[in-house]
Amino acid sequence: MSGMTVKRAGRLSGRFFGMSLIMCGLFACNGKGNEGENVASAVGHLSDSRKVAYMMEHATPDSVARFICEASLGHIEGVRIDTLANATLYAYENYKSESDMQTFSSEMDDYVSHLSLENRMKIMTMLGEVDAQALGYQLGLEYVDHIRLDGMKPAEVKREIEAFKQACASDTMMYHRFITGFRVALNIDKGKDLPEDIYNQFKSYE
């Protein structure tokens, strides 16, 4: 595993570990491994806005951003954000200070940018900020930056693209638009700081 890949894994696992600590602290984990039950019993029955309101009262803005993303993706046992756009809007409308709002916004953007292609597609679809027909192109155009930022190797890129293709399922146009955008970005970055083996392997990828 490359140094950059180790950094990527460490950054993400650190965030997930941080989220687990927040959950334990907020909901009084008793050391018996049932923190998911504690979380679910405390906020699982609340509306999306009340879940976010509770988190805003008890956690930092960056933690709230991570909570919203993870709950929207179904990664927190027993706790689900059903309407990501509304949950995010609630936070924006109810943070009182510019600093808190900026911290929340920056973490939302940064957290989503480091998700897998599959989960970024899910988050962006739920937010509804990008037209469905344009989403695939945007994911493809942005993917080169994702590869560069996280120091991904060809084998990692291939695994992630294949997982994304499976996630697209019957929406073959989403995948084809992604590939089109990806190829455009590869050609734009050819000869710059993009690793040559990435370009050579994926310039004609189907």
Tab-separated table of C-alpha atoms in Angstrom:
chain	number	residue	atom	x	y	z
A	1	MET	CA	0.000	0.000	0.000
A	2	SER	CA	1.448	3.361	-1.024
A	3	GLY	CA	2.184	6.160	1.411
A	4	MET	CA	-0.602	8.297	-0.022
A	5	THR	CA	-3.037	5.376	0.126
A	6	VAL	CA	-2.085	4.768	3.743
A	7	LYS	CA	-2.747	8.454	4.418
A	8	ARG	CA	-6.148	8.175	2.733
A	9	ALA	CA	-7.087	5.086	4.722
A	10	GLY	CA	-5.866	6.662	7.933
A	11	ARG	CA	-7.811	9.846	7.321
A	12	LEU	CA	-11.050	7.982	6.655
A	13	SER	CA	-10.661	5.420	9.420
A	14	GLY	CA	-9.797	8.234	11.820
A	15	ARG	CA	-13.001	9.999	10.918
A	16	PHE	CA	-15.071	6.848	11.373
A	17	PHE	CA	-13.357	6.214	14.700
A	18	GLY	CA	-14.060	9.807	15.686
A	19	MET	CA	-17.712	9.337	14.814
A	20	SER	CA	-17.837	6.216	16.982
A	21	LEU	CA	-16.378	8.158	19.905
A	22	ILE	CA	-18.947	10.915	19.416
A	23	MET	CA	-21.756	8.375	19.401
A	24	CYS	CA	-20.453	6.721	22.547
A	25	GLY	CA	-20.032	10.059	24.318
A	26	LEU	CA	-23.447	11.385	23.356
A	27	PHE	CA	-25.372	8.275	24.112
A	28	ALA	CA	-23.564	6.844	27.135
A	29	CYS	CA	-22.104	3.633	25.762
A	30	ASN	CA	-21.810	1.161	28.593
A	31	GLY	CA	-18.895	-0.860	27.242
A	32	LYS	CA	-21.061	-3.833	26.260
A	33	GLY	CA	-20.908	-3.166	22.530
A	34	ASN	CA	-24.478	-1.898	22.185
A	35	GLU	CA	-23.746	1.700	21.272
A	36	GLY	CA	-25.848	1.276	18.118
A	37	GLU	CA	-28.855	0.436	20.285
A	38	ASN	CA	-28.204	3.480	22.470
A	39	VAL	CA	-28.013	5.752	19.429
A	40	ALA	CA	-31.166	4.297	17.931
A	41	SER	CA	-33.147	4.600	21.147
A	42	ALA	CA	-32.025	8.196	21.686
A	43	VAL	CA	-32.572	9.707	18.238
A	44	GLY	CA	-33.748	6.955	15.921
A	45	HIS	CA	-37.406	7.931	16.294
A	46	LEU	CA	-36.839	11.649	15.722
A	47	SER	CA	-37.461	13.489	12.468
A	48	ASP	CA	-34.433	14.341	10.335
A	49	SER	CA	-34.440	17.948	11.521
A	50	ARG	CA	-34.622	16.923	15.190
A	51	LYS	CA	-31.759	14.468	14.730
A	52	VAL	CA	-29.650	17.273	13.289
A	53	ALA	CA	-30.787	19.703	15.990
A	54	TYR	CA	-29.727	17.262	18.700
A	55	MET	CA	-26.322	16.779	17.111
A	56	MET	CA	-25.861	20.527	16.728
A	57	GLU	CA	-26.432	20.924	20.465
A	58	HIS	CA	-23.959	18.205	21.447
A	59	ALA	CA	-21.244	18.031	18.769
A	60	THR	CA	-18.953	20.288	16.753
A	61	PRO	CA	-20.040	21.437	13.259
A	62	ASP	CA	-17.579	19.131	11.505
A	63	SER	CA	-18.930	16.160	13.460
A	64	VAL	CA	-22.472	17.145	12.546
A	65	ALA	CA	-21.508	17.151	8.860
A	66	ARG	CA	-20.028	13.666	9.151
A	67	PHE	CA	-23.071	12.445	11.079
A	68	ILE	CA	-25.449	13.685	8.380
A	69	CYS	CA	-23.456	11.980	5.621
A	70	GLU	CA	-23.023	8.700	7.475
A	71	ALA	CA	-26.662	8.544	8.606
A	72	SER	CA	-27.824	9.328	5.063
A	73	LEU	CA	-25.732	6.458	3.720
A	74	GLY	CA	-27.125	4.096	6.348
A	75	HIS	CA	-23.771	3.615	8.060
A	76	ILE	CA	-24.996	4.294	11.607
A	77	GLU	CA	-26.916	1.396	13.061
A	78	GLY	CA	-30.531	2.230	13.770
A	79	VAL	CA	-30.203	5.890	12.742
A	80	ARG	CA	-31.197	7.098	9.296
A	81	ILE	CA	-31.400	10.491	7.637
A	82	ASP	CA	-34.163	10.067	5.054
A	83	THR	CA	-33.937	13.466	3.368
A	84	LEU	CA	-30.334	14.607	3.110
A	85	ALA	CA	-31.158	17.915	1.423
A	86	ASN	CA	-33.539	18.921	4.219
A	87	ALA	CA	-31.141	17.817	6.960
A	88	THR	CA	-28.320	19.835	5.410
A	89	LEU	CA	-30.553	22.866	4.910
A	90	TYR	CA	-31.611	22.705	8.570
A	91	ALA	CA	-27.981	22.926	9.667
A	92	TYR	CA	-27.237	25.852	7.342
A	93	GLU	CA	-30.295	27.737	8.534
A	94	ASN	CA	-29.684	27.176	12.239
A	95	TYR	CA	-25.958	27.704	12.758
A	96	LYS	CA	-25.731	31.162	14.261
A	97	SER	CA	-22.088	31.980	13.634
A	98	GLU	CA	-20.309	32.341	10.315
A	99	SER	CA	-17.433	30.267	11.690
A	100	ASP	CA	-19.674	27.304	12.553
A	101	MET	CA	-21.370	27.488	9.169
A	102	GLN	CA	-18.047	27.555	7.335
A	103	THR	CA	-16.710	24.628	9.373
A	104	PHE	CA	-19.840	22.615	8.632
A	105	SER	CA	-19.777	23.467	4.917
A	106	SER	CA	-16.063	22.741	4.507
A	107	GLU	CA	-16.344	19.390	6.240
A	108	MET	CA	-19.361	18.402	4.140
A	109	ASP	CA	-17.428	19.152	0.941
A	110	ASP	CA	-14.219	17.505	2.134
A	111	TYR	CA	-15.910	14.426	3.543
A	112	VAL	CA	-17.907	13.795	0.388
A	113	SER	CA	-14.828	14.319	-1.796
A	114	HIS	CA	-13.075	11.406	-0.084
A	115	LEU	CA	-15.950	8.945	-0.328
A	116	SER	CA	-15.882	6.149	-2.876
A	117	LEU	CA	-17.418	6.835	-6.276
A	118	GLU	CA	-20.468	4.793	-5.304
A	119	ASN	CA	-21.101	6.746	-2.111
A	120	ARG	CA	-20.382	10.111	-3.736
A	121	MET	CA	-22.994	9.296	-6.356
A	122	LYS	CA	-25.492	8.422	-3.620
A	123	ILE	CA	-24.810	11.607	-1.640
A	124	MET	CA	-24.937	13.876	-4.687
A	125	THR	CA	-28.134	12.210	-5.879
A	126	MET	CA	-29.750	12.703	-2.476
A	127	LEU	CA	-28.677	16.350	-2.364
A	128	GLY	CA	-30.211	16.913	-5.768
A	129	GLU	CA	-27.915	19.837	-6.526
A	130	VAL	CA	-26.731	18.379	-9.839
A	131	ASP	CA	-29.044	17.469	-12.706
A	132	ALA	CA	-29.327	13.692	-12.988
A	133	GLN	CA	-28.071	13.729	-16.573
A	134	ALA	CA	-25.053	15.840	-15.651
A	135	LEU	CA	-24.116	13.907	-12.502
A	136	GLY	CA	-22.238	11.141	-14.289
A	137	TYR	CA	-20.182	13.640	-16.279
A	138	GLN	CA	-19.360	15.629	-13.138
A	139	LEU	CA	-18.257	12.527	-11.234
A	140	GLY	CA	-16.009	11.587	-14.151
A	141	LEU	CA	-14.498	15.046	-14.519
A	142	GLU	CA	-13.775	15.234	-10.777
A	143	TYR	CA	-12.385	11.716	-10.484
A	144	VAL	CA	-8.905	12.598	-11.721
A	145	ASP	CA	-8.532	15.069	-8.840
A	146	HIS	CA	-9.729	12.307	-6.481
A	147	ILE	CA	-7.072	9.938	-7.854
A	148	ARG	CA	-4.362	12.577	-7.534
A	149	LEU	CA	-5.376	13.732	-4.057
A	150	ASP	CA	-5.466	10.231	-2.613
A	151	GLY	CA	-2.473	8.872	-4.530
A	152	MET	CA	-4.471	5.979	-5.938
A	153	LYS	CA	-2.818	3.191	-7.899
A	154	PRO	CA	-4.293	1.691	-11.097
A	155	ALA	CA	-5.554	-1.416	-9.291
A	156	GLU	CA	-7.376	0.745	-6.733
A	157	VAL	CA	-8.909	2.881	-9.452
A	158	LYS	CA	-10.100	-0.194	-11.333
A	159	ARG	CA	-11.696	-1.695	-8.202
A	160	GLU	CA	-13.504	1.533	-7.406
A	161	ILE	CA	-14.768	1.992	-10.963
A	162	GLU	CA	-16.002	-1.605	-11.093
A	163	ALA	CA	-17.851	-1.143	-7.790
A	164	PHE	CA	-19.352	2.068	-9.168
A	165	LYS	CA	-20.472	0.254	-12.322
A	166	GLN	CA	-22.251	-2.356	-10.209
A	167	ALA	CA	-23.869	0.380	-8.103
A	168	CYS	CA	-25.208	2.008	-11.273
A	169	ALA	CA	-26.981	-1.297	-12.010
A	170	SER	CA	-29.593	-0.704	-14.705
A	171	ASP	CA	-28.692	2.999	-15.020
A	172	THR	CA	-26.125	2.325	-17.707
A	173	MET	CA	-26.195	5.928	-18.908
A	174	MET	CA	-24.890	7.118	-15.520
A	175	TYR	CA	-21.871	4.864	-15.939
A	176	HIS	CA	-21.275	5.803	-19.587
A	177	ARG	CA	-21.475	9.514	-18.742
A	178	PHE	CA	-18.963	8.945	-15.943
A	179	ILE	CA	-16.554	7.205	-18.324
A	180	THR	CA	-16.950	10.032	-20.854
A	181	GLY	CA	-16.183	12.683	-18.224
A	182	PHE	CA	-13.289	10.624	-16.877
A	183	ARG	CA	-11.669	10.338	-20.307
A	184	VAL	CA	-12.017	14.086	-20.900
A	185	ALA	CA	-10.307	14.818	-17.568
A	186	LEU	CA	-7.556	12.292	-18.290
A	187	ASN	CA	-6.770	13.962	-21.618
A	188	ILE	CA	-6.768	17.419	-20.033
A	189	ASP	CA	-4.274	16.264	-17.383
A	190	LYS	CA	-2.107	14.207	-19.733
A	191	GLY	CA	1.541	15.163	-19.376
A	192	LYS	CA	0.994	17.118	-16.182
A	193	ASP	CA	1.258	15.606	-12.703
A	194	LEU	CA	-1.060	12.668	-13.398
A	195	PRO	CA	0.857	9.344	-13.220
A	196	GLU	CA	1.448	7.985	-16.715
A	197	ASP	CA	0.315	4.487	-15.760
A	198	ILE	CA	-3.097	5.888	-14.764
A	199	TYR	CA	-3.477	7.622	-18.119
A	200	ASN	CA	-2.291	4.629	-20.156
A	201	GLN	CA	-4.573	2.139	-18.414
A	202	PHE	CA	-7.755	4.194	-18.385
A	203	LYS	CA	-7.610	6.412	-21.503
A	204	SER	CA	-9.742	3.871	-23.385
A	205	TYR	CA	-11.451	2.224	-20.422
A	206	GLU	CA	-14.971	0.907	-21.038
